[in-house]
Structures are given as C-alpha cells and as structure tokens.
PDB file of C-alpha atoms in Angstrom:
ATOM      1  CA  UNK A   1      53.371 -56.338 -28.100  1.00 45.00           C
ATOM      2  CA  UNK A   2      49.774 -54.397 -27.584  1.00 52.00           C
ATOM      3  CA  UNK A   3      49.866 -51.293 -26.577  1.00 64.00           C
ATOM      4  CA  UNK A   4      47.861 -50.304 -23.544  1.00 74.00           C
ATOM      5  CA  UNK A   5      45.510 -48.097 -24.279  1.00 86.00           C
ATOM      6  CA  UNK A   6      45.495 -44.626 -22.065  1.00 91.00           C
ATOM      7  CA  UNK A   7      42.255 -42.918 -21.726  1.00 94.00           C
ATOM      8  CA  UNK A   8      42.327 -39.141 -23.138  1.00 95.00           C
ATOM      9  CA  UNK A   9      42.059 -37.079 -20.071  1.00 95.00           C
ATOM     10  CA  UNK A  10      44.822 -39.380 -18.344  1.00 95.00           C
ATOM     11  CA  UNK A  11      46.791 -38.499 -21.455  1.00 95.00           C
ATOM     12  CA  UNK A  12      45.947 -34.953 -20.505  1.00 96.00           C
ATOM     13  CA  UNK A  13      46.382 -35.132 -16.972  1.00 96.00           C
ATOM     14  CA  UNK A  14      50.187 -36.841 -17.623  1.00 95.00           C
ATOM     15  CA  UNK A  15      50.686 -33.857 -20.760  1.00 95.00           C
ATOM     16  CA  UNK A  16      50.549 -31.158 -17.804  1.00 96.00           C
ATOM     17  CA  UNK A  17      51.973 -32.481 -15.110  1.00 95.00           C
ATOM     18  CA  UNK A  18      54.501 -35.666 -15.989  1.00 93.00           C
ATOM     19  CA  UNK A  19      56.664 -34.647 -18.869  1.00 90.00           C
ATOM     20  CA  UNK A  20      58.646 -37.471 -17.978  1.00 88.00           C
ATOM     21  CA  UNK A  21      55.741 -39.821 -19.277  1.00 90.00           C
ATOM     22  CA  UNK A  22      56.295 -38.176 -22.940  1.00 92.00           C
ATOM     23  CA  UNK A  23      58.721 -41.002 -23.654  1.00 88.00           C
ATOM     24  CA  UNK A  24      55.741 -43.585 -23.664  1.00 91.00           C
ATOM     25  CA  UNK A  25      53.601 -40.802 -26.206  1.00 93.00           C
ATOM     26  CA  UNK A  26      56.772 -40.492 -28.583  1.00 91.00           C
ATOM     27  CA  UNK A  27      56.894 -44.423 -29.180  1.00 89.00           C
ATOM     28  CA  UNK A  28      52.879 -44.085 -29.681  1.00 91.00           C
ATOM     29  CA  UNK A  29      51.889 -43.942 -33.495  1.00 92.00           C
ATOM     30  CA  UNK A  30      50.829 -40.835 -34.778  1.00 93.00           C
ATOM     31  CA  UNK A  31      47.236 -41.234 -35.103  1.00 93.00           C
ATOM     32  CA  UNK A  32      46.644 -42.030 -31.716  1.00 94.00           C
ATOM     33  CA  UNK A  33      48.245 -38.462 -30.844  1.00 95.00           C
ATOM     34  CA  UNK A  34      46.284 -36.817 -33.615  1.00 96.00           C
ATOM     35  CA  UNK A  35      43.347 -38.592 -31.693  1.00 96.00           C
ATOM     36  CA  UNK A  36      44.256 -36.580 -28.501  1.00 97.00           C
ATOM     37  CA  UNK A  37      44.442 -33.499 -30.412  1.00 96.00           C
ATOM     38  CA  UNK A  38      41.150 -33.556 -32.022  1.00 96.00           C
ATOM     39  CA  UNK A  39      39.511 -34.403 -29.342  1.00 96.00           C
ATOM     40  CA  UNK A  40      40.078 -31.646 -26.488  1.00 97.00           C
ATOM     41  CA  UNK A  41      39.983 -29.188 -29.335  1.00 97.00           C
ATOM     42  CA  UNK A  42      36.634 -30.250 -29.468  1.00 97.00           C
ATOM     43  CA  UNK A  43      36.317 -29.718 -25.932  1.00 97.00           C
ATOM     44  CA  UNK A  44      38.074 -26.447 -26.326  1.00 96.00           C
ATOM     45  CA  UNK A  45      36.219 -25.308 -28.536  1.00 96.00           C
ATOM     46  CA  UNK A  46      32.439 -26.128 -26.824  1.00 96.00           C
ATOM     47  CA  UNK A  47      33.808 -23.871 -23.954  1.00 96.00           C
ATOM     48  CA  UNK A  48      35.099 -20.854 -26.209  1.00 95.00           C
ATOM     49  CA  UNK A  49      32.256 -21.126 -27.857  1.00 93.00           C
ATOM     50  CA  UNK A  50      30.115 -20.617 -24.675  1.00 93.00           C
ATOM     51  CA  UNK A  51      31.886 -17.539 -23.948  1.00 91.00           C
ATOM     52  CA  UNK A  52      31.463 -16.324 -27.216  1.00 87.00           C
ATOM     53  CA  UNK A  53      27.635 -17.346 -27.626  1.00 86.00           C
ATOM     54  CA  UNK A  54      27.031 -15.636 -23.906  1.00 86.00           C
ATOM     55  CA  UNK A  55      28.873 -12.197 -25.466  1.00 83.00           C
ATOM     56  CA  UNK A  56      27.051 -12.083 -28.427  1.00 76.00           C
ATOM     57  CA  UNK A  57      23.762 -12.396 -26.755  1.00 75.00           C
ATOM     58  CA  UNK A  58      24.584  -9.828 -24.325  1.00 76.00           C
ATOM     59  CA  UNK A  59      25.938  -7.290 -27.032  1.00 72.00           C
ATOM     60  CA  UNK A  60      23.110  -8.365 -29.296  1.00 66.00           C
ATOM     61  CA  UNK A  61      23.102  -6.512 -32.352  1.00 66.00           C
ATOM     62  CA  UNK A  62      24.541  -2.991 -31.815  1.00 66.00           C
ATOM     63  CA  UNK A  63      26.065  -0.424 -34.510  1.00 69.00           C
ATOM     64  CA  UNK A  64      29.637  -2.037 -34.194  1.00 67.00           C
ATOM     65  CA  UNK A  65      28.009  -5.500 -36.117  1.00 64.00           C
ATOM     66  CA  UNK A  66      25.318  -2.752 -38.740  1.00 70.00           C
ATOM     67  CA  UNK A  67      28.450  -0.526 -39.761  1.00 72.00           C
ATOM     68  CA  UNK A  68      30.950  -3.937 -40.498  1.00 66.00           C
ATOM     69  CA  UNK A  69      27.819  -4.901 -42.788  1.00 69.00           C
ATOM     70  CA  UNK A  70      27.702  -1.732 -44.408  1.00 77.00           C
ATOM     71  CA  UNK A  71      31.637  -2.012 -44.741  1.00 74.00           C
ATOM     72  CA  UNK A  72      31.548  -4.930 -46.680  1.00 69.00           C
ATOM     73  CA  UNK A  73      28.697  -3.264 -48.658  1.00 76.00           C
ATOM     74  CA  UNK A  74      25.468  -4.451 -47.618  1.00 76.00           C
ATOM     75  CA  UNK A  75      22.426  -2.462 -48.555  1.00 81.00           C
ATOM     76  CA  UNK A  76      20.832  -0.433 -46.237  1.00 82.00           C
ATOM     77  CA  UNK A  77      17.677  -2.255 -46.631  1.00 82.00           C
ATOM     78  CA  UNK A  78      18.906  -5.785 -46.480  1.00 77.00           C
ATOM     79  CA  UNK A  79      20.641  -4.048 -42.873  1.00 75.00           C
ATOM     80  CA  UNK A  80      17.266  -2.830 -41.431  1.00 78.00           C
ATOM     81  CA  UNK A  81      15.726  -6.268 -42.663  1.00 78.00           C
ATOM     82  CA  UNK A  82      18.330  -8.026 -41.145  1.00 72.00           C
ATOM     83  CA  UNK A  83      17.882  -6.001 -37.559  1.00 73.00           C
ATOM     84  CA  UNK A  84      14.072  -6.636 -37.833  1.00 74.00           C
ATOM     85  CA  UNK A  85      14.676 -10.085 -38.327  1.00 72.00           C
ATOM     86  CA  UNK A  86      17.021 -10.639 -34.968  1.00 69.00           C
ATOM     87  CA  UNK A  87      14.806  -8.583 -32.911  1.00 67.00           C
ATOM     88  CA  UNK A  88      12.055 -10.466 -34.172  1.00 66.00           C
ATOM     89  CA  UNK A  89      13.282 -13.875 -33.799  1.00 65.00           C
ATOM     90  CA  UNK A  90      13.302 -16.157 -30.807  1.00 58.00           C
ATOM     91  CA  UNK A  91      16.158 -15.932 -28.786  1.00 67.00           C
ATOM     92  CA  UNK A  92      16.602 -19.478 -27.754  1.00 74.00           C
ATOM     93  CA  UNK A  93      16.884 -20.248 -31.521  1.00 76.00           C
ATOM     94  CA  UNK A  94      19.113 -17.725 -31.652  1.00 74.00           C
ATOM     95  CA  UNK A  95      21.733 -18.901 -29.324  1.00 80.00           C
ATOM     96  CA  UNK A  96      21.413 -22.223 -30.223  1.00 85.00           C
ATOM     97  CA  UNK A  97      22.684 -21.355 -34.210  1.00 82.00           C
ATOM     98  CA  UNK A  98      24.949 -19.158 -32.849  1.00 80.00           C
ATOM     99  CA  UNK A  99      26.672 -21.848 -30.484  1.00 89.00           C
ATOM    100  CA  UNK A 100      26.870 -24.504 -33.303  1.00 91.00           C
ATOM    101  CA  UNK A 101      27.909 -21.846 -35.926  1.00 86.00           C
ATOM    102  CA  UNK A 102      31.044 -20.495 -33.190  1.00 88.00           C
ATOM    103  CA  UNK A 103      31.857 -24.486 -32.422  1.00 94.00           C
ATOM    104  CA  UNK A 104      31.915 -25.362 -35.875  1.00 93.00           C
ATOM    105  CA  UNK A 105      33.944 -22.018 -37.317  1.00 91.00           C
ATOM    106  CA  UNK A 106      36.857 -22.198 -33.899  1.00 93.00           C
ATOM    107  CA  UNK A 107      37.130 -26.174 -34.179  1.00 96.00           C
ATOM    108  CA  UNK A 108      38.241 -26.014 -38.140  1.00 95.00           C
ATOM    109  CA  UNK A 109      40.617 -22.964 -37.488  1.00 94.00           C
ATOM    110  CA  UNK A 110      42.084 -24.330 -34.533  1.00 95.00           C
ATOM    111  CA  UNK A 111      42.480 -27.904 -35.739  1.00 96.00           C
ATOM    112  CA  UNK A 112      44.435 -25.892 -39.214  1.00 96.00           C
ATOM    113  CA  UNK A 113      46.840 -24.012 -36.786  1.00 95.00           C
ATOM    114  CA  UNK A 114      47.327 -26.588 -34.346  1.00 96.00           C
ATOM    115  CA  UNK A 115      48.316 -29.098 -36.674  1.00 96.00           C
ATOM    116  CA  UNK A 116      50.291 -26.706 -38.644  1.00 96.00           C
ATOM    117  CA  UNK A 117      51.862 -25.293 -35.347  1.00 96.00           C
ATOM    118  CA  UNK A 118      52.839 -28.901 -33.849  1.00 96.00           C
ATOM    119  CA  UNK A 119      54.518 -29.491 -37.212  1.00 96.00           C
ATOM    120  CA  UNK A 120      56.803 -26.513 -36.303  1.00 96.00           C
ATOM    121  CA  UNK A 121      57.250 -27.505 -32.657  1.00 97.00           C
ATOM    122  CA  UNK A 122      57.859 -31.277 -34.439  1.00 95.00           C
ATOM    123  CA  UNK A 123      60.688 -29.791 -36.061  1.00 96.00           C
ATOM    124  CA  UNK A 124      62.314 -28.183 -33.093  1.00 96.00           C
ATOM    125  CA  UNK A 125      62.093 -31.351 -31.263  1.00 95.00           C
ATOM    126  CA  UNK A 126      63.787 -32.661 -33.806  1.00 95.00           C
ATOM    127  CA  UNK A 127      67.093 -30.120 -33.543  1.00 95.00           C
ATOM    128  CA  UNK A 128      67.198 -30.004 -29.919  1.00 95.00           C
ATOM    129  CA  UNK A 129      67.141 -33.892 -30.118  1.00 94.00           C
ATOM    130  CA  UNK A 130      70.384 -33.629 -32.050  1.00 94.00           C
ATOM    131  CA  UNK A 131      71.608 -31.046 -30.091  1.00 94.00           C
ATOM    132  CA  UNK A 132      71.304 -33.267 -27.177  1.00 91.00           C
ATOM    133  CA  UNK A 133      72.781 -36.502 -29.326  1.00 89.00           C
ATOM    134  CA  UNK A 134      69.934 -38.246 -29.757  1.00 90.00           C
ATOM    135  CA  UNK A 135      68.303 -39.494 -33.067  1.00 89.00           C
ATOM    136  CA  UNK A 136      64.147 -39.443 -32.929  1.00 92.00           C
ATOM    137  CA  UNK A 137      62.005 -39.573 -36.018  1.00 93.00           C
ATOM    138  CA  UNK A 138      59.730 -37.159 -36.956  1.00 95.00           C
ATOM    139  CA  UNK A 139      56.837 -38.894 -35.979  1.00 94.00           C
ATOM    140  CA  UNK A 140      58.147 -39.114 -32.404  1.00 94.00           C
ATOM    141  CA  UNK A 141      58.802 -35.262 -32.245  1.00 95.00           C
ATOM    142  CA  UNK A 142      55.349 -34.520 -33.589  1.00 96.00           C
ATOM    143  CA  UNK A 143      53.926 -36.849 -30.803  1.00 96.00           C
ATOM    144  CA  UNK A 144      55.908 -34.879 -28.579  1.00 95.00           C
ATOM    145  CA  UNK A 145      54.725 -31.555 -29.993  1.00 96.00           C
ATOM    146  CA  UNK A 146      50.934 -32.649 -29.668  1.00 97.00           C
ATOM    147  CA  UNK A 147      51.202 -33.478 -25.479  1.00 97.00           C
ATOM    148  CA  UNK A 148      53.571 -30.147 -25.181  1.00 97.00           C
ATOM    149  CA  UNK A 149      50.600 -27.850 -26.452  1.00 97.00           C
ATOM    150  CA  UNK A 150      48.205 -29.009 -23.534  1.00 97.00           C
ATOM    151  CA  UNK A 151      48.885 -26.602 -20.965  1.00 96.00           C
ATOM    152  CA  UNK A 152      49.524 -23.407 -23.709  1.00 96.00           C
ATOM    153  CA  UNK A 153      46.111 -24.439 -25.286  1.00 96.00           C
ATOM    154  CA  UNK A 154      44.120 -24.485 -22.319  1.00 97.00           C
ATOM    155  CA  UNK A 155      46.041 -21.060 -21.190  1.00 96.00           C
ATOM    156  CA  UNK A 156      44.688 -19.991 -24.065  1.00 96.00           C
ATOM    157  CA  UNK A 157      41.006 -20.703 -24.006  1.00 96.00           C
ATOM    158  CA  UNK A 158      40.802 -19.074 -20.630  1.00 96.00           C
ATOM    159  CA  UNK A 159      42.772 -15.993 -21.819  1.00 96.00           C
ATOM    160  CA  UNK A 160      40.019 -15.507 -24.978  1.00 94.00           C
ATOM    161  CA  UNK A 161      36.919 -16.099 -22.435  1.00 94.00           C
ATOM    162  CA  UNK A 162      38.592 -13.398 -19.448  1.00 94.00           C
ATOM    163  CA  UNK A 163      39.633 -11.343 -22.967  1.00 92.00           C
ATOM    164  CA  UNK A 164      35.586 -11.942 -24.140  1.00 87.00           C
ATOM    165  CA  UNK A 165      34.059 -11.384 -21.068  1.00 88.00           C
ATOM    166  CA  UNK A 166      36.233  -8.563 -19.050  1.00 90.00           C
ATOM    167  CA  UNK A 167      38.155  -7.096 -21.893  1.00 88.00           C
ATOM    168  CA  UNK A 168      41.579  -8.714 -20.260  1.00 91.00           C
ATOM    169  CA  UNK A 169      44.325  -8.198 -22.632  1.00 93.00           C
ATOM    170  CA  UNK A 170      47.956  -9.799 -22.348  1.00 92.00           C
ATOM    171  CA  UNK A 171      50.629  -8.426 -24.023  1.00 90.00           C
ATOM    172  CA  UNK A 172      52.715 -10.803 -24.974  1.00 93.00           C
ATOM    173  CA  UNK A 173      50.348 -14.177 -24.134  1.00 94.00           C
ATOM    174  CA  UNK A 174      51.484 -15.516 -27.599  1.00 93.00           C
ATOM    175  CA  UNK A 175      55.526 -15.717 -26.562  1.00 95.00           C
ATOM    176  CA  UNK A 176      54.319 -16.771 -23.431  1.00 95.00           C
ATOM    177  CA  UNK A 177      52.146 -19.704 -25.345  1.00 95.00           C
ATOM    178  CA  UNK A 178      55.280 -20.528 -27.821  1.00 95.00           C
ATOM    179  CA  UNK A 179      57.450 -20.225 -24.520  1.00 96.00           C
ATOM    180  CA  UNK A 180      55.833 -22.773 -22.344  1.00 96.00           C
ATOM    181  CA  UNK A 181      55.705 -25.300 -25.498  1.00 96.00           C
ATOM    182  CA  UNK A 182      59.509 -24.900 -25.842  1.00 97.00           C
ATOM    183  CA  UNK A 183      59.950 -25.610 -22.266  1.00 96.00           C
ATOM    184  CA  UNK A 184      57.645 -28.838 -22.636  1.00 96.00           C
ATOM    185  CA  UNK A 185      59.508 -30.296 -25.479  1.00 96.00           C
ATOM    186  CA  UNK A 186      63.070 -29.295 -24.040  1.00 95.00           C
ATOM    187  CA  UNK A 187      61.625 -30.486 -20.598  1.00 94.00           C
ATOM    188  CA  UNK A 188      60.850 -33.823 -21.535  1.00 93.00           C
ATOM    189  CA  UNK A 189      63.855 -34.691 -24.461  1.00 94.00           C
ATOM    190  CA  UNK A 190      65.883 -33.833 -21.393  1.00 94.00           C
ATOM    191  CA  UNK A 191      64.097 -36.551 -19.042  1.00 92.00           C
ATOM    192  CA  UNK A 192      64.537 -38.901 -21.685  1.00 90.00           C
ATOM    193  CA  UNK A 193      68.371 -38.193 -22.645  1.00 90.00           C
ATOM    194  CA  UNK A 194      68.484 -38.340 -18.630  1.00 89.00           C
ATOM    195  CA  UNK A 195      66.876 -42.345 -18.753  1.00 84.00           C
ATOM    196  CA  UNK A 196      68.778 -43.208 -21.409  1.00 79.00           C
ATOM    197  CA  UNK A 197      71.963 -42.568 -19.702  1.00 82.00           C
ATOM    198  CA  UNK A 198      70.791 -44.402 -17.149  1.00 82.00           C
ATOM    199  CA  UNK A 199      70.184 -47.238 -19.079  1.00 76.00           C
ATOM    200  CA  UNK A 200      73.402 -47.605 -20.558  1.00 76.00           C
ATOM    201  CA  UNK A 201      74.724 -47.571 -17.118  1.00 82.00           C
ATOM    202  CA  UNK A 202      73.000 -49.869 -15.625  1.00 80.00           C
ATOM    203  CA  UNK A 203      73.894 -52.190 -18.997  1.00 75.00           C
ATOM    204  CA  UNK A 204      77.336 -51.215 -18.579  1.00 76.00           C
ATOM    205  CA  UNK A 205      76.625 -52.931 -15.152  1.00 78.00           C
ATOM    206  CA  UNK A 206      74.986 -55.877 -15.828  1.00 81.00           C
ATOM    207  CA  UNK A 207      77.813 -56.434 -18.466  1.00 80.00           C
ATOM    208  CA  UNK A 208      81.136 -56.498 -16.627  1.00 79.00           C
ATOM    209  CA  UNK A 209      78.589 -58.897 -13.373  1.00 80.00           C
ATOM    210  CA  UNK A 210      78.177 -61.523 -16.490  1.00 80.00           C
ATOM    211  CA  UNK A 211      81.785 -60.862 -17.734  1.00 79.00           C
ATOM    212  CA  UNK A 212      83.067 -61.571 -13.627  1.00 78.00           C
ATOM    213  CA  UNK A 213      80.346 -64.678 -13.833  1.00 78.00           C
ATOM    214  CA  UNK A 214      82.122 -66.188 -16.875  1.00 80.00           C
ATOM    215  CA  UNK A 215      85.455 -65.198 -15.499  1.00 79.00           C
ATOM    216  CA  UNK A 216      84.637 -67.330 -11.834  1.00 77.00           C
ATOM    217  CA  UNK A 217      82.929 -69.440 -13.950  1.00 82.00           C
ATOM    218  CA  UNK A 218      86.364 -70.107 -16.398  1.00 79.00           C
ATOM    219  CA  UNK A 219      88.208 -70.048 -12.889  1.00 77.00           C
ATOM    220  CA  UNK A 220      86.076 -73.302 -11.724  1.00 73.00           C
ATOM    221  CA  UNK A 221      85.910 -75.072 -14.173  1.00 75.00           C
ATOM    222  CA  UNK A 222      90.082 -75.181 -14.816  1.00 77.00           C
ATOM    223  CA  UNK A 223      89.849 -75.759 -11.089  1.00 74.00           C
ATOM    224  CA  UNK A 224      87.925 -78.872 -11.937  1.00 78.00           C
ATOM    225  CA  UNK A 225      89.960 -79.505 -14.307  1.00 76.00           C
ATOM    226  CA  UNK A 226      92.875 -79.195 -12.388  1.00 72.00           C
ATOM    227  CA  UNK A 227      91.673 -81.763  -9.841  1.00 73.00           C
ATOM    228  CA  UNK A 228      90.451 -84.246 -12.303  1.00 73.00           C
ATOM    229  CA  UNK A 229      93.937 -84.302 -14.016  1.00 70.00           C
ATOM    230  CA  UNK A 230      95.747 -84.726 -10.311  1.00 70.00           C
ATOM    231  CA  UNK A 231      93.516 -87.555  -9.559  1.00 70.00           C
ATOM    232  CA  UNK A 232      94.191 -89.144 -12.939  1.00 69.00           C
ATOM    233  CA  UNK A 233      97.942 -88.903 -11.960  1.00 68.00           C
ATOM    234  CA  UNK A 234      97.291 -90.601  -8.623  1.00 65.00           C
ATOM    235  CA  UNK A 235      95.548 -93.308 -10.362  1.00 67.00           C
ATOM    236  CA  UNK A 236      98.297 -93.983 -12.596  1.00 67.00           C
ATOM    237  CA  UNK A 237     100.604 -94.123  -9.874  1.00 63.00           C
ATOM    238  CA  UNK A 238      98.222 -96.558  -7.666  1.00 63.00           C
ATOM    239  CA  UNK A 239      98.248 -98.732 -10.558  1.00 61.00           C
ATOM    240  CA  UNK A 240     102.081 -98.804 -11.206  1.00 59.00           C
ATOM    241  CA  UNK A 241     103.137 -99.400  -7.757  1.00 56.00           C
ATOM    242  CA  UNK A 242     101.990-103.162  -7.731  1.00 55.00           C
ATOM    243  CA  UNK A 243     103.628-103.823 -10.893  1.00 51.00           C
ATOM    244  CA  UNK A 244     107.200-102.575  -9.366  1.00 48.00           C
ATOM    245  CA  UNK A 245     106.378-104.844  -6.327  1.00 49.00           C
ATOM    246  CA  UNK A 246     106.293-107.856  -7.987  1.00 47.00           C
ATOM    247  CA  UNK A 247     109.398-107.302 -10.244  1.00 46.00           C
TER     248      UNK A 247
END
C-alpha cells in the first residue's frame, strides 16, 4: 500500500500540535523523517542567520572581533589591513557573504547535533516503549525523536535571535529544550499504548459477536436438522400405514 505523502509544514503543523498523529510518522521510513529534519533546519537556519547577519552589521568591526584576532595571533599589520579592508568594502557585499557564510556554518552544526541528539531521544523512546510494554524498532523511535524536536527547535531559534538582538539570557533554556522533547515522546508513546488498547478491545469485541454468530448459527442449523429428521419420521410412518391396512 502507497503511502500518502504529507507535505512538510503539515508534518510540522501535526509535530506541534497533534502528538497523537506521531503513530502515522513512526510507521514512516526513516528517510522521509530525515527529509523533515533537513529541511526546516534549513529554514531555521536562514532566520538565525538573519539575526546574526543584522548583529554583525550593526556591531561592525569593534575591538571585541581585533583583540580575538590578536588572540589567536594575528599580526598587527594583517589586523589594521584587515580593518581597512571592511571599512573599505561595500556593505551590501558584505552582508551578503556574511549571510551565506552564517547559513552555511549553523546548518552543518545543527544538522551534526540534531541528528546526533534525535539518536539519544531515539533511544529513550525506545526504554519508555518497554516501560510501557510495547516493542518499537529503532527506526520508529528515531522517527518519533525527529517530530518531538519541532517545538524545542523553533523555541530555540527565537531564544538565540531575542539572546542576539536584546541580550535575553535563559537560565536553564537547555533543560527546558531536553524537557519539552521528553514530554513529546512520552506524550505520544502514551496516545499510542492508549489506541492500541483500544484496539484489542474492540477485537476482543468483534470476536465473541462472530463466536455468538457461529453459536446461533450451530443452533439453526441442528434446528434444521432437527426438523428435517422429524419429517423423515413422518414420512416413514405415512408410508407404513397403507401397508398395515391392507394386511
């Protein structure tokens, strides 16, 4: 059977807000999650880089960005070469590298640790799974793990730009992040423990109507059977009769 396909910001749309549609994601194949994930950290990573494009070009080039040259031990003339040169050069240019340069540099370190983190988050799946009785393979609890990281990730990206832009700081945003994952993935192996139980009820159900439909069935036909053997016996008996009449 074909799998329907579900267009990504659907996906993302049922991530956040219908953990009970993780079921559908788990019996997905992993690429097709590892599709989802590469592409809004692409999208991610276009709007952190905005915010970090917009900061550098109001900062510009100050003593902060000339001394960590000098720490890692830059000359002093390739530093006052290197200020000429930005104050020199257009600035449209300017952003422009520096907006393909931040995409580039967050969408490889993000893709590393997501993938890395949703293998970790793959593997709790897996235990509370058991926990809860239930056997899933890997590759379902790493589809799991992909969807659960929606909401944390975009939590995330608006944390760095209000962190970027008006020095907002949150102490303890990455428990928070691991916290809100956990609750995804507990969230939605719940739901599905939850359905499956259902299931088997309403199996349960459907078994002992067919087992009473046999049983009535069983119950007619001996019925029939019954009745066919009576009217055999009357038969019989119509046919003696005239033979004891005439003797």
């Amino acid at each position: 059977m074909e799998q329907v396909k579900i267009p990504f910001f659907t996906r993302m749309k049922r991530a956040i807000f219908n953990p009970e549609e993780y079921s559908t994601f788990m019996l997905e194949k992993s690429g097709e999650s590892i599709k989802y994930l590469l592409k809004f950290l692409i999208i991610f990573a276009i709007i952190v880089s905005i915010a970090y494009t917009y900061n550098f070009y109001q900062k510009g080039i100050g003593e902060t960005e000339l001394n960590l040259l000098r720490d890692y031990g830059f000359e002093e003339s390739y530093i006052e070469q290197f200020q000429k040169t930005y104050e020199e050069i257009n600035d449209t240019y300017l952003i422009i590298i520096m907006f393909i340069v931040n995409i580039i540099s967050l969408y490889v370190a993000y893709t590393i640790s997501n993938l890395l983190s949703t293998c970790i988050f793959g593997v709790f799946g897996l235990i509370i799974a058991r926990i809860c009785g239930m056997k899933i393979k890997f590759s379902q609890s790493f589809n799991l793990a992909v969807y659960a990281i929606t909401l944390p990730s975009i939590l995330l990206a608006i944390y760095m730009i209000a962190n970027l832009l008006f020095g907002i700081t949150v102490k303890y945003f990455a428990v928070a992040y691991d916290a809100i994952t956990y609750i995804y993935i507990i969230t939605s192996i719940l739901m599905l423990r939850t359905d499956l139980i259902k299931q088997k009820i309403e199996l349960a159900k459907i078994m002992k109507e067919q087992e009473k439909v046999r049983e009535e069935m069983k119950e007619h036909d001996q019925e029939q059977k019954e009745k066919e053997e009576e009217k055999e016996e009357d038969n019989s008996k119509e046919e003696g009769e005239p033979e004891g009449n005439k003797a």
